[in-house]
């Protein structure tokens, strides 16, 4: 493989499950990435305000 990511990088990668955050917005549940991601909180804040 040529590039910045090697086969060993992919082989040794460990994923993490993090609980999503949710908001009931106008009768619909909106789910988004929880912390430490900040994008989800920004999205939900924009919907509310």
Tab-separated table of C-alpha atoms in Angstrom:
chain	number	residue	atom	x	y	z
A	1	UNK	CA	0.000	0.000	0.000
A	2	UNK	CA	1.301	3.421	-0.875
A	3	UNK	CA	0.141	6.365	1.181
A	4	UNK	CA	0.054	7.735	4.684
A	5	UNK	CA	-2.074	4.949	6.170
A	6	UNK	CA	-0.431	1.562	6.370
A	7	UNK	CA	-1.958	-1.898	6.481
A	8	UNK	CA	-0.809	-2.188	10.120
A	9	UNK	CA	-2.608	1.074	10.952
A	10	UNK	CA	-5.878	-0.427	9.758
A	11	UNK	CA	-5.216	-3.817	11.307
A	12	UNK	CA	-4.536	-2.286	14.732
A	13	UNK	CA	-7.386	0.255	14.669
A	14	UNK	CA	-9.863	0.028	17.544
A	15	UNK	CA	-13.259	1.664	17.229
A	16	UNK	CA	-15.220	3.052	20.174
A	17	UNK	CA	-18.962	3.127	20.684
A	18	UNK	CA	-20.228	6.322	22.261
A	19	UNK	CA	-23.836	6.939	23.155
A	20	UNK	CA	-25.558	9.392	20.802
A	21	UNK	CA	-27.419	12.416	22.082
A	22	UNK	CA	-31.058	12.853	21.152
A	23	UNK	CA	-33.639	15.621	20.998
A	24	UNK	CA	-37.350	15.523	20.268
A	25	UNK	CA	-37.766	18.235	17.647
A	26	UNK	CA	-41.294	18.976	16.473
A	27	UNK	CA	-42.383	15.402	17.107
A	28	UNK	CA	-39.325	13.778	15.518
A	29	UNK	CA	-36.393	12.259	17.360
A	30	UNK	CA	-33.086	13.686	16.136
A	31	UNK	CA	-29.972	11.668	17.023
A	32	UNK	CA	-26.424	12.878	16.573
A	33	UNK	CA	-22.892	12.148	17.735
A	34	UNK	CA	-22.299	12.675	21.424
A	35	UNK	CA	-19.251	14.033	23.222
A	36	UNK	CA	-16.364	14.405	22.675
A	37	UNK	CA	-17.689	15.429	19.250
A	38	UNK	CA	-18.959	19.010	19.385
A	39	UNK	CA	-20.859	18.953	16.103
A	40	UNK	CA	-23.877	17.159	17.508
A	41	UNK	CA	-24.442	19.649	20.296
A	42	UNK	CA	-24.079	22.500	17.810
A	43	UNK	CA	-26.671	20.889	15.526
A	44	UNK	CA	-29.210	20.396	18.305
A	45	UNK	CA	-28.669	23.928	19.624
A	46	UNK	CA	-29.277	25.331	16.138
A	47	UNK	CA	-32.560	23.421	15.902
A	48	UNK	CA	-33.825	24.733	19.242
A	49	UNK	CA	-32.851	28.374	18.760
